[in-house]
mmCIF file of C-alpha atoms in Angstrom:
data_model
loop_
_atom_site.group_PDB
_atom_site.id
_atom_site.type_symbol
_atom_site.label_atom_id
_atom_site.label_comp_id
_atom_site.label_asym_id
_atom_site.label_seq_id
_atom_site.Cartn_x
_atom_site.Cartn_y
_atom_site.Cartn_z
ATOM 1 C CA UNK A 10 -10.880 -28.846 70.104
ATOM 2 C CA UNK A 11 -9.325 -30.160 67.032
ATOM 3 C CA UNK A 12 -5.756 -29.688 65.637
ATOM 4 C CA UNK A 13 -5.513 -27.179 62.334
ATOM 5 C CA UNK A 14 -4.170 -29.100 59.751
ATOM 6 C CA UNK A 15 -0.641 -27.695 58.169
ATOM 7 C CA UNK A 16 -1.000 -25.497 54.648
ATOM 8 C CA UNK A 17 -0.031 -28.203 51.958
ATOM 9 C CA UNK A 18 3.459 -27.195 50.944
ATOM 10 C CA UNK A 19 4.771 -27.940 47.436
ATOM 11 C CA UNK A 20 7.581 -30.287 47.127
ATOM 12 C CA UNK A 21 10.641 -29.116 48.127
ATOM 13 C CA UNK A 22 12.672 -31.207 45.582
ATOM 14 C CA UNK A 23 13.658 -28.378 42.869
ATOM 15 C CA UNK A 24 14.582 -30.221 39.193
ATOM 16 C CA UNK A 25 17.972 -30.586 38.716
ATOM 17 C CA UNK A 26 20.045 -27.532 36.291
ATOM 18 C CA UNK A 27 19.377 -29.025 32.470
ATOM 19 C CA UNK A 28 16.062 -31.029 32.863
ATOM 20 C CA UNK A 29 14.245 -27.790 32.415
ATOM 21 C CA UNK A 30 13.138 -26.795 28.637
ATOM 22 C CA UNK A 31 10.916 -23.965 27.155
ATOM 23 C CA UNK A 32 8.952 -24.922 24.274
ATOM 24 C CA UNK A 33 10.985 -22.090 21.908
ATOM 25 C CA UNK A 34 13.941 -20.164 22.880
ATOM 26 C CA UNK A 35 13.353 -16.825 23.691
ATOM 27 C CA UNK A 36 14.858 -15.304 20.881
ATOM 28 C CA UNK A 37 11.778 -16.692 18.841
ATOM 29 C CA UNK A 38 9.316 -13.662 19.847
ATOM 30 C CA UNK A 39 11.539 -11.192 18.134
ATOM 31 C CA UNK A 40 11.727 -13.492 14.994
ATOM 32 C CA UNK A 41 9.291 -11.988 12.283
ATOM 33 C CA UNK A 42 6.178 -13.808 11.131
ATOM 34 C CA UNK A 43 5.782 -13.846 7.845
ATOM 35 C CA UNK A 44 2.259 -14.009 5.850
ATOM 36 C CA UNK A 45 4.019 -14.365 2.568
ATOM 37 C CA UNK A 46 6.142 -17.711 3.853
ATOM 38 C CA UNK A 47 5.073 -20.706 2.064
ATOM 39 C CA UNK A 48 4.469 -23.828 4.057
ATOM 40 C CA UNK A 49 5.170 -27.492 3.402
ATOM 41 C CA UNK A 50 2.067 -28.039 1.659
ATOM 42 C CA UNK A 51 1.198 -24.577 0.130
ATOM 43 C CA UNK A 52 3.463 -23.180 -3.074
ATOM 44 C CA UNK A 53 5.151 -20.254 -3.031
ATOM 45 C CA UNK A 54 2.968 -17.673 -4.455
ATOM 46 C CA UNK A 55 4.568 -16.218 -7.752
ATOM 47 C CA UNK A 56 6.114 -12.997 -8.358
ATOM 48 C CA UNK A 57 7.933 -11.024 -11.000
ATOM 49 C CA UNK A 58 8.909 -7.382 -11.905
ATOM 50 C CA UNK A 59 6.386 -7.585 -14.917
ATOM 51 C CA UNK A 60 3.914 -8.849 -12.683
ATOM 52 C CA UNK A 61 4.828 -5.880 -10.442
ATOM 53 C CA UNK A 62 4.361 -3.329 -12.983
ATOM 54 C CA UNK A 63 1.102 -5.188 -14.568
ATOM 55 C CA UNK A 64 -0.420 -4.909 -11.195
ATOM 56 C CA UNK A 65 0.881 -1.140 -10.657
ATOM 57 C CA UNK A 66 -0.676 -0.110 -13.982
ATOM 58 C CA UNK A 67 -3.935 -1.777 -13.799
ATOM 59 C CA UNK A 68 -4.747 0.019 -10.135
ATOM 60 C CA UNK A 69 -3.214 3.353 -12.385
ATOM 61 C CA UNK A 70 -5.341 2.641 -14.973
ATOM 62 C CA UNK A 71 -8.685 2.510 -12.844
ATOM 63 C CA UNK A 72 -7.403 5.561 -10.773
ATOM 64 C CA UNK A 73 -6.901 7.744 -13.629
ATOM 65 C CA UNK A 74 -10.403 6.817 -14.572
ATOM 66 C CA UNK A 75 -11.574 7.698 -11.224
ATOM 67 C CA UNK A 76 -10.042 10.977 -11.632
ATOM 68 C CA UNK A 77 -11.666 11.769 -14.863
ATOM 69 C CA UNK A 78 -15.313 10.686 -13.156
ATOM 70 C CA UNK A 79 -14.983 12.651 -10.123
ATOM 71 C CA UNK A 80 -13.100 15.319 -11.577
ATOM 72 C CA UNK A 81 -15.150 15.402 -14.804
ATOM 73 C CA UNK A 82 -18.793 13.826 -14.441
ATOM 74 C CA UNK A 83 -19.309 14.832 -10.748
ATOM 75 C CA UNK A 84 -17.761 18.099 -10.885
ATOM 76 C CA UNK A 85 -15.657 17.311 -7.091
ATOM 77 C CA UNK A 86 -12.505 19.059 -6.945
ATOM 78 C CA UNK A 87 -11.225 18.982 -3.572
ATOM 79 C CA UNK A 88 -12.131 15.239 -3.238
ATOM 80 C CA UNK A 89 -9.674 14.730 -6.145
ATOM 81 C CA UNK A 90 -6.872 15.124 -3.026
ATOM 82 C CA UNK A 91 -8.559 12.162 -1.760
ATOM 83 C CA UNK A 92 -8.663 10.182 -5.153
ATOM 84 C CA UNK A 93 -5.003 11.053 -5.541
ATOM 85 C CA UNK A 94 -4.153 9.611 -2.046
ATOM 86 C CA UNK A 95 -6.242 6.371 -3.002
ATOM 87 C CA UNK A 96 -4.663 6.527 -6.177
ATOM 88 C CA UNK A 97 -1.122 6.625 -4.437
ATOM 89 C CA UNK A 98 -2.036 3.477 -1.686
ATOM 90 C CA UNK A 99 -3.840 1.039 -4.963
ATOM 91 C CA UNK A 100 -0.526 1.367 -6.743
ATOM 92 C CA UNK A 101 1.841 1.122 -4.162
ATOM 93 C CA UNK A 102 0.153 -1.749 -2.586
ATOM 94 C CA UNK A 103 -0.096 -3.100 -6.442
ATOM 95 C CA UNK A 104 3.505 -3.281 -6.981
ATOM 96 C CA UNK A 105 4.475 -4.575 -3.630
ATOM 97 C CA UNK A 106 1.634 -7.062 -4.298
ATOM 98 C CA UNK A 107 3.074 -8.424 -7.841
ATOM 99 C CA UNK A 108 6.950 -7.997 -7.128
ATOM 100 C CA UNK A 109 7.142 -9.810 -3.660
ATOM 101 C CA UNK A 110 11.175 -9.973 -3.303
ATOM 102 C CA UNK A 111 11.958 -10.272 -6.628
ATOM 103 C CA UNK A 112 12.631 -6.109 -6.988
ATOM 104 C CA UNK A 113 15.097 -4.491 -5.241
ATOM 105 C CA UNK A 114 13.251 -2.001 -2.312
ATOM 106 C CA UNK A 115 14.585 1.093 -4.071
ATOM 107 C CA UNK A 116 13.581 0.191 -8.049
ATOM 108 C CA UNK A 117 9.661 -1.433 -6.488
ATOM 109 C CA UNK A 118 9.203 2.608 -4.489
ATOM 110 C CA UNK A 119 10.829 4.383 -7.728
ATOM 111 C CA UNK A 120 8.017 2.280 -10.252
ATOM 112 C CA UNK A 121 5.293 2.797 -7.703
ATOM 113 C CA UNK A 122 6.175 6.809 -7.312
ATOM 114 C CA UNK A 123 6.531 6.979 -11.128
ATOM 115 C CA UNK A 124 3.041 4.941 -11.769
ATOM 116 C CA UNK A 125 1.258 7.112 -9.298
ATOM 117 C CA UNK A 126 2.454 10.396 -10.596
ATOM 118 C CA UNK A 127 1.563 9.164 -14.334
ATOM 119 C CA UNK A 128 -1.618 8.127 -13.086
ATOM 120 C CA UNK A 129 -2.726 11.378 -11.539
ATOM 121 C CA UNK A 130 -1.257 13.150 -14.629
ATOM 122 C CA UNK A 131 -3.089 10.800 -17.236
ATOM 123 C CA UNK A 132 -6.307 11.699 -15.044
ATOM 124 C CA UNK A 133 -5.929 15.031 -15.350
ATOM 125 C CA UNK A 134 -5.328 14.980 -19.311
ATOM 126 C CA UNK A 135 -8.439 12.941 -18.865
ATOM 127 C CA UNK A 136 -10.192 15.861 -17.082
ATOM 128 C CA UNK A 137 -9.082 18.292 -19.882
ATOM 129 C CA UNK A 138 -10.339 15.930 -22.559
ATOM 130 C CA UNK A 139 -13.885 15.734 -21.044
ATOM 131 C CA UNK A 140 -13.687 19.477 -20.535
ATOM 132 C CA UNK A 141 -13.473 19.555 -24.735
ATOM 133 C CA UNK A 142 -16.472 17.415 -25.095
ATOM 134 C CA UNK A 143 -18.531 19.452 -23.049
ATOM 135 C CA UNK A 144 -17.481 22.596 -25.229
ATOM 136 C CA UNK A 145 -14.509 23.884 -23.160
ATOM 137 C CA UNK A 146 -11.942 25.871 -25.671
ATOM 138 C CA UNK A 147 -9.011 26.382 -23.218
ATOM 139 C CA UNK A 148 -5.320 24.448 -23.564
ATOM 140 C CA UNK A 149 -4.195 21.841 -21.197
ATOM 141 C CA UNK A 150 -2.697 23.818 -18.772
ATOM 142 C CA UNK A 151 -4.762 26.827 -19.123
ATOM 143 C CA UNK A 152 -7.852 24.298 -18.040
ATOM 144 C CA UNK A 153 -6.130 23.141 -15.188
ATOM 145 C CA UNK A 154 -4.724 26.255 -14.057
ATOM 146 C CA UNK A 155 -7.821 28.192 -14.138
ATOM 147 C CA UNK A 156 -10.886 25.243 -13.073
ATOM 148 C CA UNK A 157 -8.531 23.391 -10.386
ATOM 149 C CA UNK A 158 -5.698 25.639 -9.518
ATOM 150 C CA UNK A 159 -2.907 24.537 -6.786
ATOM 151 C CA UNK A 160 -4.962 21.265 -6.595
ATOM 152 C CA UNK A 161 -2.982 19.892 -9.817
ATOM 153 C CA UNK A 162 0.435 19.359 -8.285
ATOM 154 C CA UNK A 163 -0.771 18.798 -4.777
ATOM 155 C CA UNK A 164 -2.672 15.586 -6.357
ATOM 156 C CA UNK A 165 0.768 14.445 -8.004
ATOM 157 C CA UNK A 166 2.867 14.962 -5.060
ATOM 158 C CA UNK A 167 0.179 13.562 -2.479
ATOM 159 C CA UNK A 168 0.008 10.508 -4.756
ATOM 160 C CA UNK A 169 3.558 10.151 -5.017
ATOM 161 C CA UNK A 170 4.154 10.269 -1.224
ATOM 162 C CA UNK A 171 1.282 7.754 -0.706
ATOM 163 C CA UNK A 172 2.813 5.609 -3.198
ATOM 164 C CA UNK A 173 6.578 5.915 -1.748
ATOM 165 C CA UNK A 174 4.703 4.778 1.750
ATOM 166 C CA UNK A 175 2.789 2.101 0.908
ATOM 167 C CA UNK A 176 5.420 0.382 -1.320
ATOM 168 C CA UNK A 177 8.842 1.228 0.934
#
């Protein structure tokens, strides 16, 4: 018969207290990672409140013109809710986008709110405008009162909400 050989043990020398180091201190996972840090050897990129309000009216701009082509040229109503929300995220994200940390948080949501509500309501003078081509006879608010009812202010405060989310 032969002798079982004993389990290989691991050495039962423990490191002294202080030779022992972690590669990062725990603290480090809680630390937030940032996608907007510059590193050594990439600059900073640039940002300004102008920039912040150029970018936040040029995604108004195109929205209200989205408005006016849904709204208008396709004849969609309800979808307009969904154009208002869009509308709402493209600015918001626009003026987070072009002001980085240069605007304080509550003056970046205040010109994203009041760049979302002008675009919906620019869209919607838009709508009434097109309306006139096409023959239509009624005022501004008569037109939107009687072709798209409740779904006027619902755009402007679903587009304001969107916008207060996406640049808080």
């Amino acid at each position: 018969m032969t002798t079982p050989t004993p389990p290989k043990r691991p050495p039962t020398t423990l490191p002294a207290p202080g030779e022992r180091r972690l590669a990062h201190p725990p603290s480090d996972r809680y630390r937030r990672k940032t996608a907007d840090a510059p590193t050594a050897d990439t600059p900073p990129r640039p940002t300004a409140p102008s920039r912040a309000a150029a970018y936040g009216l040029l995604a108004a701009l195109v929205s209200a013109a989205l408005i006016v082509l849904f709204g208008g040229v396709l004849a969609v109503s309800a979808g307009l809710l969904i154009v208002a929300a869009l509308t709402g995220r493209a600015v918001g994200l626009g003026v987070v986008i072009g002001a980085g940390s240069s605007l304080a948080d509550t003056r970046r949501v205040a010109l994203a709110i009041a760049l979302a509500t002008g675009a919906v309501v620019l869209g919607q003078v838009g709508l009434w405008l097109y309306a006139q081509t096409e023959g239509g006879v009624l005022s501004l608010i008569d037109y939107l009162g009687e072709t798209f009812g409740i779904l006027v202010p619902l755009q402007v405060a679903l587009a304001a909400a969107v916008a207060w989310w996406s640049a808080r």
